[in-house]
PDB file of C-alpha atoms in Angstrom:
ATOM      1  CA  UNK A   1      17.478  10.239   3.122  1.00  0.00           C
ATOM      2  CA  UNK A   2      16.954   7.441   0.578  1.00  0.00           C
ATOM      3  CA  UNK A   3      14.571   5.628  -1.771  1.00  0.00           C
ATOM      4  CA  UNK A   4      14.936   1.848  -2.068  1.00  0.00           C
ATOM      5  CA  UNK A   5      13.133   0.113  -4.946  1.00  0.00           C
ATOM      6  CA  UNK A   6      12.634  -3.605  -4.338  1.00  0.00           C
ATOM      7  CA  UNK A   7      11.871  -5.551  -7.492  1.00  0.00           C
ATOM      8  CA  UNK A   8      11.516  -9.127  -8.675  1.00  0.00           C
ATOM      9  CA  UNK A   9       9.212 -11.714 -10.156  1.00  0.00           C
ATOM     10  CA  UNK A  10       5.891 -12.354  -8.407  1.00  0.00           C
ATOM     11  CA  UNK A  11       6.369 -14.510  -5.280  1.00  0.00           C
ATOM     12  CA  UNK A  12      10.146 -14.059  -5.264  1.00  0.00           C
ATOM     13  CA  UNK A  13      10.488 -12.976  -1.634  1.00  0.00           C
ATOM     14  CA  UNK A  14      10.297  -9.209  -2.058  1.00  0.00           C
ATOM     15  CA  UNK A  15       8.158  -8.544   1.020  1.00  0.00           C
ATOM     16  CA  UNK A  16      10.426 -10.754   3.132  1.00  0.00           C
ATOM     17  CA  UNK A  17      13.428  -8.844   1.801  1.00  0.00           C
ATOM     18  CA  UNK A  18      11.735  -5.506   2.554  1.00  0.00           C
ATOM     19  CA  UNK A  19      10.975  -6.575   6.130  1.00  0.00           C
ATOM     20  CA  UNK A  20      14.518  -7.874   6.606  1.00  0.00           C
ATOM     21  CA  UNK A  21      16.094  -4.692   5.247  1.00  0.00           C
ATOM     22  CA  UNK A  22      13.782  -2.523   7.336  1.00  0.00           C
ATOM     23  CA  UNK A  23      14.741  -4.411  10.512  1.00  0.00           C
ATOM     24  CA  UNK A  24      18.447  -4.228   9.662  1.00  0.00           C
ATOM     25  CA  UNK A  25      18.231  -0.484   9.082  1.00  0.00           C
ATOM     26  CA  UNK A  26      16.462   0.072  12.402  1.00  0.00           C
ATOM     27  CA  UNK A  27      19.329  -1.655  14.190  1.00  0.00           C
ATOM     28  CA  UNK A  28      21.840   0.931  12.998  1.00  0.00           C
ATOM     29  CA  UNK A  29      22.888   3.980  14.980  1.00  0.00           C
ATOM     30  CA  UNK A  30      21.406   6.508  14.903  1.00  0.00           C
ATOM     31  CA  UNK A  31      18.186   4.653  14.096  1.00  0.00           C
ATOM     32  CA  UNK A  32      16.704   6.067  10.883  1.00  0.00           C
ATOM     33  CA  UNK A  33      13.022   6.564  10.135  1.00  0.00           C
ATOM     34  CA  UNK A  34      12.032   3.729   7.780  1.00  0.00           C
ATOM     35  CA  UNK A  35       8.729   3.363   5.908  1.00  0.00           C
ATOM     36  CA  UNK A  36       7.593   0.595   3.564  1.00  0.00           C
ATOM     37  CA  UNK A  37       5.075   1.389   0.819  1.00  0.00           C
ATOM     38  CA  UNK A  38       3.303  -1.584  -0.757  1.00  0.00           C
ATOM     39  CA  UNK A  39      -0.056  -2.767  -2.090  1.00  0.00           C
ATOM     40  CA  UNK A  40      -1.275  -3.858   1.343  1.00  0.00           C
ATOM     41  CA  UNK A  41      -0.800  -0.294   2.602  1.00  0.00           C
ATOM     42  CA  UNK A  42      -3.846   0.577   0.477  1.00  0.00           C
ATOM     43  CA  UNK A  43      -5.737  -2.705   1.076  1.00  0.00           C
ATOM     44  CA  UNK A  44      -5.274  -3.650  -2.576  1.00  0.00           C
ATOM     45  CA  UNK A  45      -5.724  -7.249  -3.757  1.00  0.00           C
ATOM     46  CA  UNK A  46      -2.868  -8.747  -5.755  1.00  0.00           C
ATOM     47  CA  UNK A  47      -5.141 -10.236  -8.381  1.00  0.00           C
ATOM     48  CA  UNK A  48      -7.394  -7.200  -8.689  1.00  0.00           C
ATOM     49  CA  UNK A  49      -4.405  -4.849  -8.986  1.00  0.00           C
ATOM     50  CA  UNK A  50      -2.991  -6.784 -11.956  1.00  0.00           C
ATOM     51  CA  UNK A  51      -6.167  -8.087 -13.591  1.00  0.00           C
ATOM     52  CA  UNK A  52      -5.684  -5.760 -16.592  1.00  0.00           C
ATOM     53  CA  UNK A  53      -3.426  -2.943 -17.762  1.00  0.00           C
ATOM     54  CA  UNK A  54      -5.770  -0.221 -16.509  1.00  0.00           C
ATOM     55  CA  UNK A  55      -5.803  -1.565 -12.951  1.00  0.00           C
ATOM     56  CA  UNK A  56      -2.044  -2.085 -13.044  1.00  0.00           C
ATOM     57  CA  UNK A  57      -1.466   1.461 -14.255  1.00  0.00           C
ATOM     58  CA  UNK A  58      -3.711   2.799 -11.497  1.00  0.00           C
ATOM     59  CA  UNK A  59      -1.751   0.795  -8.922  1.00  0.00           C
ATOM     60  CA  UNK A  60       1.546   2.228 -10.121  1.00  0.00           C
ATOM     61  CA  UNK A  61       0.042   5.713 -10.011  1.00  0.00           C
ATOM     62  CA  UNK A  62      -1.149   5.272  -6.420  1.00  0.00           C
ATOM     63  CA  UNK A  63       2.206   3.902  -5.273  1.00  0.00           C
ATOM     64  CA  UNK A  64       4.170   6.585  -7.121  1.00  0.00           C
ATOM     65  CA  UNK A  65       2.059   9.372  -5.635  1.00  0.00           C
ATOM     66  CA  UNK A  66       2.545   7.974  -2.133  1.00  0.00           C
ATOM     67  CA  UNK A  67       6.297   7.706  -2.693  1.00  0.00           C
ATOM     68  CA  UNK A  68       6.416  11.303  -3.900  1.00  0.00           C
ATOM     69  CA  UNK A  69       4.570  12.496  -0.783  1.00  0.00           C
ATOM     70  CA  UNK A  70       6.757  10.417   1.540  1.00  0.00           C
ATOM     71  CA  UNK A  71      10.244  11.270   0.283  1.00  0.00           C
ATOM     72  CA  UNK A  72      12.311  13.507   2.525  1.00  0.00           C
ATOM     73  CA  UNK A  73      15.881  13.927   3.687  1.00  0.00           C
ATOM     74  CA  UNK A  74      14.928  12.525   7.099  1.00  0.00           C
ATOM     75  CA  UNK A  75      13.634   9.061   6.199  1.00  0.00           C
ATOM     76  CA  UNK A  76      14.285   5.923   4.159  1.00  0.00           C
ATOM     77  CA  UNK A  77      11.387   4.793   1.950  1.00  0.00           C
ATOM     78  CA  UNK A  78      11.165   1.180   0.728  1.00  0.00           C
ATOM     79  CA  UNK A  79       8.918   0.472  -2.268  1.00  0.00           C
ATOM     80  CA  UNK A  80       7.837  -3.167  -1.958  1.00  0.00           C
ATOM     81  CA  UNK A  81       6.099  -4.079  -5.210  1.00  0.00           C
ATOM     82  CA  UNK A  82       6.879  -5.858  -8.474  1.00  0.00           C
ATOM     83  CA  UNK A  83       8.472  -2.684  -9.895  1.00  0.00           C
ATOM     84  CA  UNK A  84       8.946  -4.846 -12.963  1.00  0.00           C
ATOM     85  CA  UNK A  85       8.875  -2.184 -15.680  1.00  0.00           C
ATOM     86  CA  UNK A  86      12.111  -0.305 -16.270  1.00  0.00           C
ATOM     87  CA  UNK A  87      10.237   2.823 -17.302  1.00  0.00           C
ATOM     88  CA  UNK A  88       8.483   2.845 -13.927  1.00  0.00           C
ATOM     89  CA  UNK A  89      11.776   2.369 -12.075  1.00  0.00           C
ATOM     90  CA  UNK A  90      13.046   5.361 -14.043  1.00  0.00           C
ATOM     91  CA  UNK A  91      10.083   7.421 -12.794  1.00  0.00           C
ATOM     92  CA  UNK A  92      10.912   6.470  -9.206  1.00  0.00           C
ATOM     93  CA  UNK A  93      14.566   7.368  -9.799  1.00  0.00           C
ATOM     94  CA  UNK A  94      13.430  10.781 -11.047  1.00  0.00           C
ATOM     95  CA  UNK A  95      11.495  11.308  -7.812  1.00  0.00           C
ATOM     96  CA  UNK A  96      14.621  10.508  -5.793  1.00  0.00           C
ATOM     97  CA  UNK A  97      16.676  12.876  -7.928  1.00  0.00           C
ATOM     98  CA  UNK A  98      14.141  15.669  -7.510  1.00  0.00           C
ATOM     99  CA  UNK A  99      14.253  15.117  -3.730  1.00  0.00           C
ATOM    100  CA  UNK A 100      18.076  15.141  -3.679  1.00  0.00           C
ATOM    101  CA  UNK A 101      18.488  11.823  -1.842  1.00  0.00           C
ATOM    102  CA  UNK A 102      20.186   8.424  -2.204  1.00  0.00           C
ATOM    103  CA  UNK A 103      18.669   5.739  -4.388  1.00  0.00           C
ATOM    104  CA  UNK A 104      19.233   2.025  -4.918  1.00  0.00           C
ATOM    105  CA  UNK A 105      17.541  -1.099  -6.251  1.00  0.00           C
ATOM    106  CA  UNK A 106      17.284  -4.435  -4.433  1.00  0.00           C
ATOM    107  CA  UNK A 107      16.543  -7.316  -6.809  1.00  0.00           C
ATOM    108  CA  UNK A 108      15.210 -10.669  -5.576  1.00  0.00           C
ATOM    109  CA  UNK A 109      16.641 -12.893  -8.307  1.00  0.00           C
ATOM    110  CA  UNK A 110      14.630 -16.130  -8.294  1.00  0.00           C
ATOM    111  CA  UNK A 111      14.047 -18.575 -11.159  1.00  0.00           C
ATOM    112  CA  UNK A 112      10.526 -18.737 -12.557  1.00  0.00           C
ATOM    113  CA  UNK A 113       9.824 -22.296 -11.427  1.00  0.00           C
ATOM    114  CA  UNK A 114      10.657 -21.518  -7.790  1.00  0.00           C
ATOM    115  CA  UNK A 115       8.360 -18.475  -7.914  1.00  0.00           C
ATOM    116  CA  UNK A 116       5.640 -20.639  -9.454  1.00  0.00           C
ATOM    117  CA  UNK A 117       6.025 -23.239  -6.709  1.00  0.00           C
ATOM    118  CA  UNK A 118       5.970 -20.619  -3.944  1.00  0.00           C
ATOM    119  CA  UNK A 119       2.809 -19.102  -5.417  1.00  0.00           C
ATOM    120  CA  UNK A 120       1.045 -22.467  -5.339  1.00  0.00           C
ATOM    121  CA  UNK A 121       2.214 -23.137  -1.778  1.00  0.00           C
ATOM    122  CA  UNK A 122       0.895 -19.757  -0.631  1.00  0.00           C
ATOM    123  CA  UNK A 123      -2.460 -20.462  -2.223  1.00  0.00           C
ATOM    124  CA  UNK A 124      -2.661 -23.853  -0.472  1.00  0.00           C
ATOM    125  CA  UNK A 125      -1.928 -22.155   2.865  1.00  0.00           C
ATOM    126  CA  UNK A 126      -4.663 -19.622   2.242  1.00  0.00           C
ATOM    127  CA  UNK A 127      -2.159 -16.767   1.958  1.00  0.00           C
ATOM    128  CA  UNK A 128      -2.296 -13.981  -0.671  1.00  0.00           C
ATOM    129  CA  UNK A 129      -1.331 -15.422  -4.058  1.00  0.00           C
ATOM    130  CA  UNK A 130      -1.781 -14.819  -7.774  1.00  0.00           C
ATOM    131  CA  UNK A 131      -4.203 -16.561 -10.108  1.00  0.00           C
ATOM    132  CA  UNK A 132      -2.272 -18.708 -12.582  1.00  0.00           C
ATOM    133  CA  UNK A 133      -3.075 -16.593 -15.642  1.00  0.00           C
ATOM    134  CA  UNK A 134      -2.089 -13.360 -13.878  1.00  0.00           C
ATOM    135  CA  UNK A 135       1.095 -14.944 -12.523  1.00  0.00           C
ATOM    136  CA  UNK A 136       2.194 -16.156 -15.973  1.00  0.00           C
ATOM    137  CA  UNK A 137       1.484 -12.762 -17.534  1.00  0.00           C
ATOM    138  CA  UNK A 138       3.551 -10.943 -14.886  1.00  0.00           C
ATOM    139  CA  UNK A 139       6.442 -13.399 -15.256  1.00  0.00           C
ATOM    140  CA  UNK A 140       6.429 -12.917 -19.026  1.00  0.00           C
ATOM    141  CA  UNK A 141       6.544  -9.120 -18.802  1.00  0.00           C
ATOM    142  CA  UNK A 142       9.183  -8.772 -16.073  1.00  0.00           C
ATOM    143  CA  UNK A 143      12.106  -6.543 -17.124  1.00  0.00           C
ATOM    144  CA  UNK A 144      15.242  -7.436 -15.198  1.00  0.00           C
ATOM    145  CA  UNK A 145      17.207  -4.560 -13.668  1.00  0.00           C
ATOM    146  CA  UNK A 146      20.576  -3.782 -15.201  1.00  0.00           C
ATOM    147  CA  UNK A 147      23.228  -1.992 -13.157  1.00  0.00           C
ATOM    148  CA  UNK A 148      24.374  -0.220 -16.340  1.00  0.00           C
ATOM    149  CA  UNK A 149      21.183   1.840 -16.180  1.00  0.00           C
ATOM    150  CA  UNK A 150      21.365   4.785 -13.804  1.00  0.00           C
ATOM    151  CA  UNK A 151      17.845   4.033 -12.560  1.00  0.00           C
ATOM    152  CA  UNK A 152      18.923   0.484 -11.632  1.00  0.00           C
ATOM    153  CA  UNK A 153      22.120   1.537  -9.906  1.00  0.00           C
ATOM    154  CA  UNK A 154      23.476   0.772  -7.424  1.00  0.00           C
ATOM    155  CA  UNK A 155      21.988  -2.722  -7.685  1.00  0.00           C
ATOM    156  CA  UNK A 156      22.002  -5.146  -4.757  1.00  0.00           C
ATOM    157  CA  UNK A 157      21.034  -8.704  -5.723  1.00  0.00           C
ATOM    158  CA  UNK A 158      19.542 -11.338  -3.436  1.00  0.00           C
ATOM    159  CA  UNK A 159      19.029 -15.033  -4.315  1.00  0.00           C
ATOM    160  CA  UNK A 160      16.245 -16.147  -1.947  1.00  0.00           C
ATOM    161  CA  UNK A 161      15.786 -19.599  -3.545  1.00  0.00           C
ATOM    162  CA  UNK A 162      19.494 -20.437  -3.190  1.00  0.00           C
ATOM    163  CA  UNK A 163      20.603 -18.545  -0.092  1.00  0.00           C
ATOM    164  CA  UNK A 164      17.415 -17.480   1.673  1.00  0.00           C
ATOM    165  CA  UNK A 165      17.040 -13.921   2.967  1.00  0.00           C
ATOM    166  CA  UNK A 166      19.127 -12.926   5.944  1.00  0.00           C
ATOM    167  CA  UNK A 167      20.412  -9.688   7.433  1.00  0.00           C
ATOM    168  CA  UNK A 168      23.939 -11.111   7.361  1.00  0.00           C
ATOM    169  CA  UNK A 169      23.964 -11.755   3.600  1.00  0.00           C
ATOM    170  CA  UNK A 170      26.526  -9.781   1.633  1.00  0.00           C
ATOM    171  CA  UNK A 171      23.950  -7.893  -0.437  1.00  0.00           C
ATOM    172  CA  UNK A 172      21.899  -6.948   2.630  1.00  0.00           C
ATOM    173  CA  UNK A 173      24.960  -5.739   4.558  1.00  0.00           C
ATOM    174  CA  UNK A 174      26.151  -3.756   1.529  1.00  0.00           C
ATOM    175  CA  UNK A 175      22.722  -2.162   1.090  1.00  0.00           C
ATOM    176  CA  UNK A 176      22.513  -1.120   4.746  1.00  0.00           C
ATOM    177  CA  UNK A 177      26.033   0.324   4.582  1.00  0.00           C
ATOM    178  CA  UNK A 178      25.216   2.262   1.419  1.00  0.00           C
ATOM    179  CA  UNK A 179      22.012   3.684   2.869  1.00  0.00           C
ATOM    180  CA  UNK A 180      23.413   4.714   6.258  1.00  0.00           C
ATOM    181  CA  UNK A 181      27.013   5.716   5.561  1.00  0.00           C
ATOM    182  CA  UNK A 182      27.862   9.291   6.473  1.00  0.00           C
ATOM    183  CA  UNK A 183      29.050  11.254   3.469  1.00  0.00           C
ATOM    184  CA  UNK A 184      31.221  14.289   2.972  1.00  0.00           C
ATOM    185  CA  UNK A 185      32.960  15.993   0.072  1.00  0.00           C
ATOM    186  CA  UNK A 186      35.513  13.169  -0.136  1.00  0.00           C
ATOM    187  CA  UNK A 187      32.992  10.312  -0.299  1.00  0.00           C
ATOM    188  CA  UNK A 188      33.028   8.537  -3.651  1.00  0.00           C
ATOM    189  CA  UNK A 189      31.186   5.243  -3.049  1.00  0.00           C
ATOM    190  CA  UNK A 190      27.821   6.779  -2.101  1.00  0.00           C
ATOM    191  CA  UNK A 191      25.894   8.864  -4.614  1.00  0.00           C
ATOM    192  CA  UNK A 192      23.451  11.548  -3.545  1.00  0.00           C
ATOM    193  CA  UNK A 193      21.249  12.370  -6.523  1.00  0.00           C
ATOM    194  CA  UNK A 194      21.176  16.053  -7.347  1.00  0.00           C
ATOM    195  CA  UNK A 195      18.000  17.735  -8.605  1.00  0.00           C
ATOM    196  CA  UNK A 196      18.244  19.516 -11.939  1.00  0.00           C
ATOM    197  CA  UNK A 197      16.671  22.848 -12.774  1.00  0.00           C
ATOM    198  CA  UNK A 198      14.066  20.960 -14.807  1.00  0.00           C
ATOM    199  CA  UNK A 199      13.011  18.688 -11.942  1.00  0.00           C
ATOM    200  CA  UNK A 200      12.918  21.578  -9.493  1.00  0.00           C
ATOM    201  CA  UNK A 201      10.743  23.589 -11.881  1.00  0.00           C
ATOM    202  CA  UNK A 202       8.467  20.587 -12.445  1.00  0.00           C
ATOM    203  CA  UNK A 203       7.951  20.076  -8.721  1.00  0.00           C
ATOM    204  CA  UNK A 204       7.252  23.782  -8.285  1.00  0.00           C
ATOM    205  CA  UNK A 205       4.762  23.698 -11.142  1.00  0.00           C
ATOM    206  CA  UNK A 206       3.106  20.575  -9.718  1.00  0.00           C
ATOM    207  CA  UNK A 207       2.807  22.139  -6.277  1.00  0.00           C
ATOM    208  CA  UNK A 208       1.213  25.268  -7.771  1.00  0.00           C
ATOM    209  CA  UNK A 209      -1.188  23.115  -9.818  1.00  0.00           C
ATOM    210  CA  UNK A 210      -2.269  21.155  -6.761  1.00  0.00           C
ATOM    211  CA  UNK A 211      -2.818  24.380  -4.837  1.00  0.00           C
ATOM    212  CA  UNK A 212      -5.019  25.820  -7.591  1.00  0.00           C
ATOM    213  CA  UNK A 213      -6.893  22.530  -7.914  1.00  0.00           C
ATOM    214  CA  UNK A 214      -7.567  22.408  -4.180  1.00  0.00           C
ATOM    215  CA  UNK A 215      -8.688  26.031  -4.012  1.00  0.00           C
ATOM    216  CA  UNK A 216     -10.874  25.882  -7.130  1.00  0.00           C
ATOM    217  CA  UNK A 217     -12.701  22.712  -6.118  1.00  0.00           C
ATOM    218  CA  UNK A 218     -13.329  24.108  -2.648  1.00  0.00           C
ATOM    219  CA  UNK A 219     -14.840  27.291  -4.126  1.00  0.00           C
ATOM    220  CA  UNK A 220     -17.217  25.242  -6.281  1.00  0.00           C
ATOM    221  CA  UNK A 221     -18.199  23.035  -3.360  1.00  0.00           C
ATOM    222  CA  UNK A 222     -18.984  26.132  -1.305  1.00  0.00           C
ATOM    223  CA  UNK A 223     -21.021  27.601  -4.169  1.00  0.00           C
ATOM    224  CA  UNK A 224     -23.184  24.465  -4.400  1.00  0.00           C
ATOM    225  CA  UNK A 225     -23.765  24.441  -0.645  1.00  0.00           C
ATOM    226  CA  UNK A 226     -24.746  28.123  -0.669  1.00  0.00           C
ATOM    227  CA  UNK A 227     -27.097  27.659  -3.648  1.00  0.00           C
ATOM    228  CA  UNK A 228     -28.834  24.763  -1.941  1.00  0.00           C
ATOM    229  CA  UNK A 229     -29.139  26.777   1.258  1.00  0.00           C
ATOM    230  CA  UNK A 230     -30.816  29.648  -0.621  1.00  0.00           C
ATOM    231  CA  UNK A 231     -33.202  27.184  -2.279  1.00  0.00           C
ATOM    232  CA  UNK A 232     -34.366  26.039   1.186  1.00  0.00           C
ATOM    233  CA  UNK A 233     -34.547  22.439   0.065  1.00  0.00           C
ATOM    234  CA  UNK A 234     -36.413  23.257  -3.126  1.00  0.00           C
ATOM    235  CA  UNK A 235     -35.349  22.188  -6.628  1.00  0.00           C
ATOM    236  CA  UNK A 236     -32.276  23.738  -8.263  1.00  0.00           C
ATOM    237  CA  UNK A 237     -32.146  24.787 -11.887  1.00  0.00           C
ATOM    238  CA  UNK A 238     -28.381  24.568 -12.057  1.00  0.00           C
ATOM    239  CA  UNK A 239     -25.687  26.527 -10.284  1.00  0.00           C
ATOM    240  CA  UNK A 240     -24.027  29.369 -12.175  1.00  0.00           C
ATOM    241  CA  UNK A 241     -20.385  30.152 -11.378  1.00  0.00           C
ATOM    242  CA  UNK A 242     -19.770  33.168 -13.547  1.00  0.00           C
ATOM    243  CA  UNK A 243     -18.497  33.897 -17.069  1.00  0.00           C
ATOM    244  CA  UNK A 244     -16.342  31.255 -18.735  1.00  0.00           C
ATOM    245  CA  UNK A 245     -17.359  28.503 -16.316  1.00  0.00           C
ATOM    246  CA  UNK A 246     -20.031  25.932 -17.280  1.00  0.00           C
ATOM    247  CA  UNK A 247     -23.211  25.741 -15.222  1.00  0.00           C
ATOM    248  CA  UNK A 248     -23.395  22.900 -12.728  1.00  0.00           C
ATOM    249  CA  UNK A 249     -26.355  20.943 -14.049  1.00  0.00           C
ATOM    250  CA  UNK A 250     -27.923  19.455 -10.924  1.00  0.00           C
ATOM    251  CA  UNK A 251     -31.583  19.368  -9.978  1.00  0.00           C
ATOM    252  CA  UNK A 252     -31.422  17.311  -6.781  1.00  0.00           C
ATOM    253  CA  UNK A 253     -30.029  18.068  -3.351  1.00  0.00           C
ATOM    254  CA  UNK A 254     -26.446  16.896  -2.871  1.00  0.00           C
ATOM    255  CA  UNK A 255     -25.240  16.410   0.689  1.00  0.00           C
ATOM    256  CA  UNK A 256     -21.995  17.916   1.937  1.00  0.00           C
ATOM    257  CA  UNK A 257     -20.413  14.461   2.594  1.00  0.00           C
ATOM    258  CA  UNK A 258     -21.186  13.465  -1.006  1.00  0.00           C
ATOM    259  CA  UNK A 259     -19.677  16.691  -2.318  1.00  0.00           C
ATOM    260  CA  UNK A 260     -16.555  16.143  -0.236  1.00  0.00           C
ATOM    261  CA  UNK A 261     -16.252  12.576  -1.511  1.00  0.00           C
ATOM    262  CA  UNK A 262     -16.596  13.719  -5.135  1.00  0.00           C
ATOM    263  CA  UNK A 263     -14.028  16.455  -4.554  1.00  0.00           C
ATOM    264  CA  UNK A 264     -11.490  14.040  -3.040  1.00  0.00           C
ATOM    265  CA  UNK A 265     -11.986  11.547  -5.860  1.00  0.00           C
ATOM    266  CA  UNK A 266     -11.593  14.224  -8.518  1.00  0.00           C
ATOM    267  CA  UNK A 267      -8.327  15.531  -7.032  1.00  0.00           C
ATOM    268  CA  UNK A 268      -6.992  11.976  -6.761  1.00  0.00           C
ATOM    269  CA  UNK A 269      -7.914  11.164 -10.368  1.00  0.00           C
ATOM    270  CA  UNK A 270      -6.411  14.430 -11.628  1.00  0.00           C
ATOM    271  CA  UNK A 271      -3.158  13.615  -9.844  1.00  0.00           C
ATOM    272  CA  UNK A 272      -3.013  10.084 -11.274  1.00  0.00           C
ATOM    273  CA  UNK A 273      -3.749  11.301 -14.793  1.00  0.00           C
ATOM    274  CA  UNK A 274      -0.846  13.760 -14.593  1.00  0.00           C
ATOM    275  CA  UNK A 275       1.587  10.872 -14.028  1.00  0.00           C
ATOM    276  CA  UNK A 276       1.404   9.876 -17.683  1.00  0.00           C
ATOM    277  CA  UNK A 277       0.399  13.211 -19.171  1.00  0.00           C
ATOM    278  CA  UNK A 278       0.502  16.946 -18.507  1.00  0.00           C
ATOM    279  CA  UNK A 279       0.245  18.236 -14.930  1.00  0.00           C
ATOM    280  CA  UNK A 280      -3.070  19.496 -13.549  1.00  0.00           C
ATOM    281  CA  UNK A 281      -4.007  23.031 -14.681  1.00  0.00           C
ATOM    282  CA  UNK A 282      -2.120  25.784 -12.879  1.00  0.00           C
ATOM    283  CA  UNK A 283      -4.886  28.402 -13.270  1.00  0.00           C
ATOM    284  CA  UNK A 284      -8.091  28.485 -11.238  1.00  0.00           C
ATOM    285  CA  UNK A 285     -10.559  28.816 -14.142  1.00  0.00           C
ATOM    286  CA  UNK A 286      -9.241  25.714 -15.931  1.00  0.00           C
ATOM    287  CA  UNK A 287      -9.396  23.737 -12.687  1.00  0.00           C
ATOM    288  CA  UNK A 288     -12.981  24.907 -12.132  1.00  0.00           C
ATOM    289  CA  UNK A 289     -14.046  23.898 -15.637  1.00  0.00           C
ATOM    290  CA  UNK A 290     -12.557  20.435 -15.181  1.00  0.00           C
ATOM    291  CA  UNK A 291     -14.288  19.954 -11.827  1.00  0.00           C
ATOM    292  CA  UNK A 292     -17.640  21.163 -13.141  1.00  0.00           C
ATOM    293  CA  UNK A 293     -17.401  18.759 -16.084  1.00  0.00           C
ATOM    294  CA  UNK A 294     -16.622  15.961 -13.638  1.00  0.00           C
ATOM    295  CA  UNK A 295     -19.574  16.868 -11.378  1.00  0.00           C
ATOM    296  CA  UNK A 296     -21.958  17.059 -14.320  1.00  0.00           C
ATOM    297  CA  UNK A 297     -20.902  13.562 -15.431  1.00  0.00           C
ATOM    298  CA  UNK A 298     -21.159  12.096 -11.929  1.00  0.00           C
ATOM    299  CA  UNK A 299     -24.343  13.792 -10.783  1.00  0.00           C
ATOM    300  CA  UNK A 300     -26.199  14.047 -14.065  1.00  0.00           C
ATOM    301  CA  UNK A 301     -29.709  15.306 -13.719  1.00  0.00           C
ATOM    302  CA  UNK A 302     -30.937  12.827 -11.146  1.00  0.00           C
TER     303      UNK A 302
END
């Protein structure tokens, strides 16, 4: 039904705004299905998630993937995170467009000093907070949303430091109205994003790639299990998978739980890598080669 991107400086009241909006939406009739996606959903530490650019990029990839899986025309998804980079907000907007749903941005507009004070107060109370160096870096790199950009529109602005966060505030009421208003052919004040041929093709290609990746990695896992079974616990001199596919270079026994863990990790990493590059391979042989290379690196010869 909708994707809501909540953005703002660190410690600007975003999670409070997300909870308030979620409660307000659930009080409408008929009650919509509302889900909030944030760092705590994945038990991720604030400081660890932003300690360097690699960790931050991984965090965005995890959140984006979860948003992509969660979007539907039957629910409202709230993304409660910094969402501070305009390019990332554009990626989320593209997901909403591909899903053919509503989209909006809620900005918690708070001055830096108030955010800094709130961060210190949270730390003193033993609540989740940012280290000073990480906080200052995030404040410096924050890119304010601009309603002139299609990926920042419509834009609903809250001022938590001046007005607090309340369901009765103008911005909150307007956001709830926008997200729940019934639309027809005459509606002009609510925009339902329409998928393009390109986005539809991309999603179809991605789905096919994920299918091939899943099937190929399962075939290799089965082949390793069968080879170990034939060896009756004895040493393996590699596992051959046929022409064009590298040999799996393992000499020790690998348990099924370990193989399953490696397979899950590989699929997750392949999906995250595709966020900033080409999609996973859409043919089985390429997927197999990638997985074998990954196994050989992880398992080595010991």
